[in-house]
Amino acid sequence: MSQYENFAYIYDDLMDDVDYEMWVNHIEKIIKKSGSSVKNILELACGTGNITIPLARKGYDIAGVDISYSMLDVALSKSEEMGIPLVLLEQDIVELDFDLYDLDCVLCACDGFNYITEIDDLKKVFAKVYELLKKEGVFIFDISSYYKIKSILGNNFMGESRENLSYMWTNYFDEETNLIDMELDFFVKVEVEDDEEDNLYERYREVHHQRAYEESELVTLLKEVGFRDVEVFGDFDLEKSKENSQRLFFMSKK
Ligand SMILES: C[S@@+](CC[C@H](N)C(=O)[O-])C[C@H]1O[C@@H](n2cnc3c(N)ncnc32)[C@H](O)[C@@H]1O
């Protein structure tokens, strides 16, 4: 089973404790700090649109790209329900086929790049982003830090049991390759009319593969493809990242 198929339809439920408003405000603070004038944004790995929709609502002209049809399907339903039209493209960002140049900003939020497990592929993405941006354009992304993947997610088991949804999440981290396999087993309550059949659940399984990147590795990669003024902030602060920052925000300019 590939990544983000059935999982796409429970993703927003599982992320219901994430403060996306704060996330979007933080992205705007980084845009401001960059000094770039941003009206249009290309968002890579946009998922169900949790960042895309609020940014569109704030008036940015935004397009989202994601490899998962199902994640985009959820994004589209939400945008239609809210009356916020979105441009969504189903593509692998490693092979990004996009030819609108001179973009103000390219964004990738919440682990999109952790899913790119080959460093050469990530370099290819960075080079394409550089090509697409206008001069002075800003590239912003955030990832789960090496510290978080190794020490928090590591080889841990997590689980939760809710009324309509339960899951078991088992991780295997390989320090040699810096790759983490995440096995997700989830049980979704089946909606039935009959009260007697009220405890039927469907079981799904997906295995997600991510890579833990060192901050210095990514800074080098950004500079190699031409980016300048590279800065890395820890968690949701505009301060330099620390050893135990779990989320790293990268800002760089063309
Ligand atoms: C953790 S979700 C984040 C979604 C969204 N950015 C958010 O903030 O909620 C990671 C997303 O990366 C997408 N993704 C993973 N690999 C990708 C690739 N090679 N090309 C495009 N999207 C990818 C997945 O389909 C998924 O939607």
Coordinates of C-alpha atoms and ligand atoms in Angstrom, one line a residue:
M1 CA 0.0 0.0 0.0
S2 CA 1.5 3.3 -1.0
Q3 CA 1.6 6.4 1.2
Y4 CA -1.4 8.7 1.7
E5 CA -4.1 6.7 0.1
N6 CA -6.7 5.7 2.7
F7 CA -4.6 7.6 5.3
A8 CA -5.5 10.8 3.4
Y9 CA -9.1 10.5 4.6
I10 CA -8.2 10.4 8.3
Y11 CA -5.2 12.8 8.0
D12 CA -7.2 15.9 9.1
D13 CA -8.7 14.1 12.0
L14 CA -5.3 13.0 13.3
M15 CA -3.9 16.5 12.8
D16 CA -6.8 18.1 14.7
D17 CA -4.5 19.2 17.5
V18 CA -2.2 21.1 15.1
D19 CA -2.5 24.8 15.3
Y20 CA -2.4 25.6 11.5
E21 CA -3.3 29.2 12.1
M22 CA -0.2 29.7 14.1
W23 CA 1.8 27.7 11.4
V24 CA 0.5 30.0 8.7
N25 CA 1.2 33.1 10.8
H26 CA 4.8 31.8 11.3
I27 CA 5.2 31.4 7.5
E28 CA 4.0 35.0 7.0
K29 CA 6.5 36.2 9.7
I30 CA 9.3 34.4 7.7
I31 CA 8.1 36.0 4.5
K32 CA 8.3 39.4 6.2
K33 CA 11.7 38.7 7.6
S34 CA 13.0 37.7 4.1
G35 CA 12.2 41.2 2.9
S36 CA 10.7 39.8 -0.3
S37 CA 7.5 41.0 -1.7
V38 CA 5.2 38.0 -2.0
K39 CA 1.9 37.8 -3.8
N40 CA 2.1 34.4 -5.4
I41 CA 3.2 31.1 -3.8
L42 CA 3.8 27.6 -5.2
E43 CA 3.3 25.1 -2.4
L44 CA 5.0 21.7 -2.7
A45 CA 3.5 18.7 -1.0
C46 CA 0.4 20.7 0.0
G47 CA -1.5 17.6 1.2
T48 CA -5.1 18.3 2.2
G49 CA -4.5 22.1 1.9
N50 CA -4.2 22.9 5.6
I51 CA -1.7 25.6 4.8
T52 CA -2.8 26.3 1.3
I53 CA -6.4 27.2 2.1
P54 CA -5.6 29.7 4.9
L55 CA -2.9 31.4 2.6
A56 CA -5.4 31.6 -0.2
R57 CA -7.9 33.1 2.2
K58 CA -5.4 35.7 3.2
G59 CA -5.2 36.8 -0.5
Y60 CA -2.1 35.0 -1.8
D61 CA -2.3 33.6 -5.3
I62 CA -1.4 30.0 -4.5
A63 CA -1.1 26.7 -6.3
G64 CA -0.5 23.4 -4.6
V65 CA 1.3 20.3 -5.8
D66 CA 1.1 16.8 -4.2
I67 CA 1.8 13.3 -5.3
S68 CA -1.2 11.9 -3.6
Y69 CA -4.5 12.0 -5.5
S70 CA -6.4 11.3 -2.2
M71 CA -4.8 14.1 -0.3
L72 CA -5.7 16.5 -3.2
D73 CA -9.2 15.1 -3.3
V74 CA -9.7 16.1 0.4
A75 CA -8.1 19.5 -0.3
L76 CA -10.4 20.1 -3.2
S77 CA -13.6 19.1 -1.3
K78 CA -12.6 21.5 1.6
S79 CA -11.8 24.3 -0.8
E80 CA -15.2 23.8 -2.6
E81 CA -17.1 23.7 0.6
M82 CA -15.4 26.9 1.8
G83 CA -15.8 28.6 -1.6
I84 CA -12.1 29.2 -2.0
P85 CA -10.9 28.1 -5.4
L86 CA -7.5 26.4 -5.5
V87 CA -5.2 25.3 -8.3
L88 CA -4.0 21.8 -7.4
L89 CA -1.7 19.6 -9.4
E90 CA -1.0 15.9 -8.9
Q91 CA 2.7 15.5 -9.4
D92 CA 5.8 14.0 -7.9
I93 CA 7.8 17.1 -6.8
V94 CA 11.1 15.3 -7.8
E95 CA 9.9 15.4 -11.4
L96 CA 8.1 18.8 -11.1
D97 CA 6.7 19.9 -14.4
F98 CA 5.8 23.5 -13.8
D99 CA 6.7 26.3 -16.2
L100 CA 5.4 29.5 -14.7
Y101 CA 8.6 31.3 -13.8
D102 CA 9.5 34.4 -11.7
L103 CA 7.5 33.1 -8.7
D104 CA 7.6 35.2 -5.5
C105 CA 7.7 32.3 -3.1
V106 CA 8.0 28.5 -3.1
L107 CA 6.9 26.8 0.1
C108 CA 6.9 23.2 1.5
A109 CA 5.4 22.7 4.9
C110 CA 5.3 19.9 7.5
D111 CA 7.8 17.2 6.4
G112 CA 7.2 17.3 2.6
F113 CA 11.0 17.1 2.1
N114 CA 11.5 14.3 4.7
Y115 CA 9.6 12.2 2.3
I116 CA 12.3 12.7 -0.4
T117 CA 14.6 9.9 0.7
E118 CA 17.4 10.4 -1.8
I119 CA 19.6 13.4 -1.4
D120 CA 20.2 13.7 -5.1
D121 CA 16.4 13.9 -5.6
L122 CA 16.2 16.6 -3.0
K123 CA 19.0 18.5 -4.8
K124 CA 17.0 18.2 -8.0
V125 CA 13.9 19.7 -6.2
F126 CA 16.0 22.6 -4.8
A127 CA 17.5 23.3 -8.2
K128 CA 14.1 23.4 -9.9
V129 CA 12.8 25.7 -7.1
Y130 CA 15.7 28.0 -7.7
E131 CA 15.0 28.1 -11.4
L132 CA 11.3 28.9 -10.8
L133 CA 11.8 31.8 -8.4
K134 CA 12.2 35.4 -9.4
K135 CA 15.4 37.2 -8.4
E136 CA 15.0 38.0 -4.7
G137 CA 12.3 35.3 -4.5
V138 CA 12.0 33.4 -1.2
F139 CA 12.1 29.6 -0.6
I140 CA 10.6 28.5 2.7
F141 CA 10.3 24.9 4.0
D142 CA 10.1 23.1 7.3
I143 CA 11.1 19.5 8.2
S144 CA 11.2 17.2 11.2
S145 CA 14.7 17.6 12.5
Y146 CA 17.3 14.9 12.7
Y147 CA 16.9 15.0 16.5
K148 CA 13.1 14.5 16.3
I149 CA 13.4 11.6 13.9
K150 CA 16.2 9.9 15.7
S151 CA 15.3 10.5 19.4
I152 CA 11.5 11.2 19.5
L153 CA 10.1 9.1 16.7
G154 CA 13.1 6.8 16.6
N155 CA 12.2 3.1 17.1
N156 CA 9.1 4.1 19.1
F157 CA 5.6 2.8 19.2
M158 CA 2.7 5.2 19.4
G159 CA -1.0 4.6 19.5
E160 CA -4.4 6.2 20.3
S161 CA -7.9 4.9 20.6
R162 CA -10.7 7.2 19.8
E163 CA -14.4 6.5 19.3
N164 CA -14.3 6.5 15.5
L165 CA -10.7 6.0 14.8
S166 CA -7.8 4.1 16.4
Y167 CA -4.3 3.7 15.2
M168 CA -1.0 1.9 16.0
W169 CA 2.2 3.6 14.7
T170 CA 5.4 1.7 14.8
N171 CA 8.7 3.2 13.8
Y172 CA 12.0 1.7 12.7
F173 CA 14.9 4.1 12.4
D174 CA 18.2 3.1 10.7
E175 CA 21.1 5.2 11.8
E176 CA 23.3 4.0 9.0
T177 CA 21.0 5.2 6.3
N178 CA 19.1 7.9 8.3
L179 CA 15.9 6.4 7.0
I180 CA 12.8 5.8 9.1
D181 CA 10.0 3.4 8.2
M182 CA 6.7 4.2 9.8
E183 CA 4.1 1.4 9.9
L184 CA 0.7 2.8 10.4
D185 CA -2.2 0.5 11.2
F186 CA -5.5 2.3 11.5
F187 CA -9.0 1.2 12.3
V188 CA -11.9 3.4 11.1
K189 CA -15.4 2.9 12.4
V190 CA -17.8 1.9 9.7
E191 CA -20.9 4.0 9.6
V192 CA -24.0 1.8 9.7
E193 CA -27.7 2.4 10.2
D194 CA -28.2 -0.7 12.4
D195 CA -27.4 -0.1 16.1
E196 CA -26.5 -3.8 16.6
E197 CA -23.7 -3.5 14.1
D198 CA -22.3 -0.4 15.8
N199 CA -18.8 -1.7 16.5
L200 CA -17.5 -2.5 13.0
Y201 CA -14.1 -1.2 12.1
E202 CA -12.2 -1.3 8.8
R203 CA -8.4 -1.9 9.1
Y204 CA -5.9 -0.2 6.8
R205 CA -2.2 -0.3 6.7
E206 CA 0.3 2.1 5.2
V207 CA 4.1 2.2 5.5
H208 CA 5.6 5.7 5.2
H209 CA 9.3 6.2 4.4
Q210 CA 11.1 9.4 5.5
R211 CA 14.7 10.5 5.8
A212 CA 16.3 12.4 8.6
Y213 CA 18.4 15.3 7.3
E214 CA 21.1 17.1 9.2
E215 CA 20.6 20.9 9.2
S216 CA 24.1 21.4 7.8
E217 CA 23.5 19.0 4.9
L218 CA 20.5 21.0 3.7
V219 CA 22.2 24.3 4.1
T220 CA 25.1 23.0 1.9
L221 CA 22.6 21.7 -0.6
L222 CA 20.8 25.0 -0.8
K223 CA 24.0 26.9 -1.3
E224 CA 25.2 24.4 -3.9
V225 CA 22.2 25.2 -6.2
G226 CA 22.7 28.9 -5.8
F227 CA 20.5 30.1 -2.8
R228 CA 21.9 32.8 -0.6
D229 CA 21.0 34.3 2.8
V230 CA 20.2 30.9 4.1
E231 CA 18.8 31.0 7.7
V232 CA 17.4 28.2 9.8
F233 CA 14.9 28.8 12.7
G234 CA 14.0 26.3 15.4
D235 CA 10.4 25.3 16.1
F236 CA 8.0 28.2 15.8
D237 CA 10.5 30.9 16.7
L238 CA 12.5 33.3 14.6
E239 CA 15.6 32.3 16.7
K240 CA 18.4 30.1 15.5
S241 CA 17.6 26.4 15.8
K242 CA 18.9 24.5 18.9
E243 CA 20.1 20.9 19.3
N244 CA 16.8 19.8 20.5
S245 CA 14.6 21.7 18.1
Q246 CA 12.0 19.3 16.6
R247 CA 11.0 21.4 13.6
L248 CA 13.4 23.3 11.5
F249 CA 12.3 26.2 9.2
F250 CA 14.6 27.1 6.4
M251 CA 14.5 30.4 4.6
S252 CA 16.7 31.3 1.6
K253 CA 16.6 33.7 -1.3
K254 CA 17.5 33.5 -5.0
Ligands
LIG1 C1 2.8 15.3 6.3 S1 2.0 15.6 4.8 C2 2.0 17.4 4.8 C3 0.9 18.0 4.1 C4 0.7 19.5 4.2 N1 1.9 20.2 3.7 C5 0.4 19.9 5.6 O1 1.0 20.8 6.1 O2 -0.6 19.4 6.1 C6 3.2 15.2 3.6 C7 2.7 15.4 2.2 O3 3.8 15.2 1.3 C8 3.3 14.6 0.1 N2 4.4 14.0 -0.6 C9 5.3 13.1 -0.2 N3 6.2 12.8 -1.2 C10 5.9 13.6 -2.3 C11 6.4 13.8 -3.6 N4 7.5 13.1 -4.0 N5 5.8 14.7 -4.4 C12 4.8 15.4 -4.0 N6 4.2 15.3 -2.7 C13 4.8 14.4 -1.9 C14 2.4 13.5 0.7 O4 1.5 13.0 -0.3 C15 1.7 14.3 1.8 O5 0.5 15.0 1.3

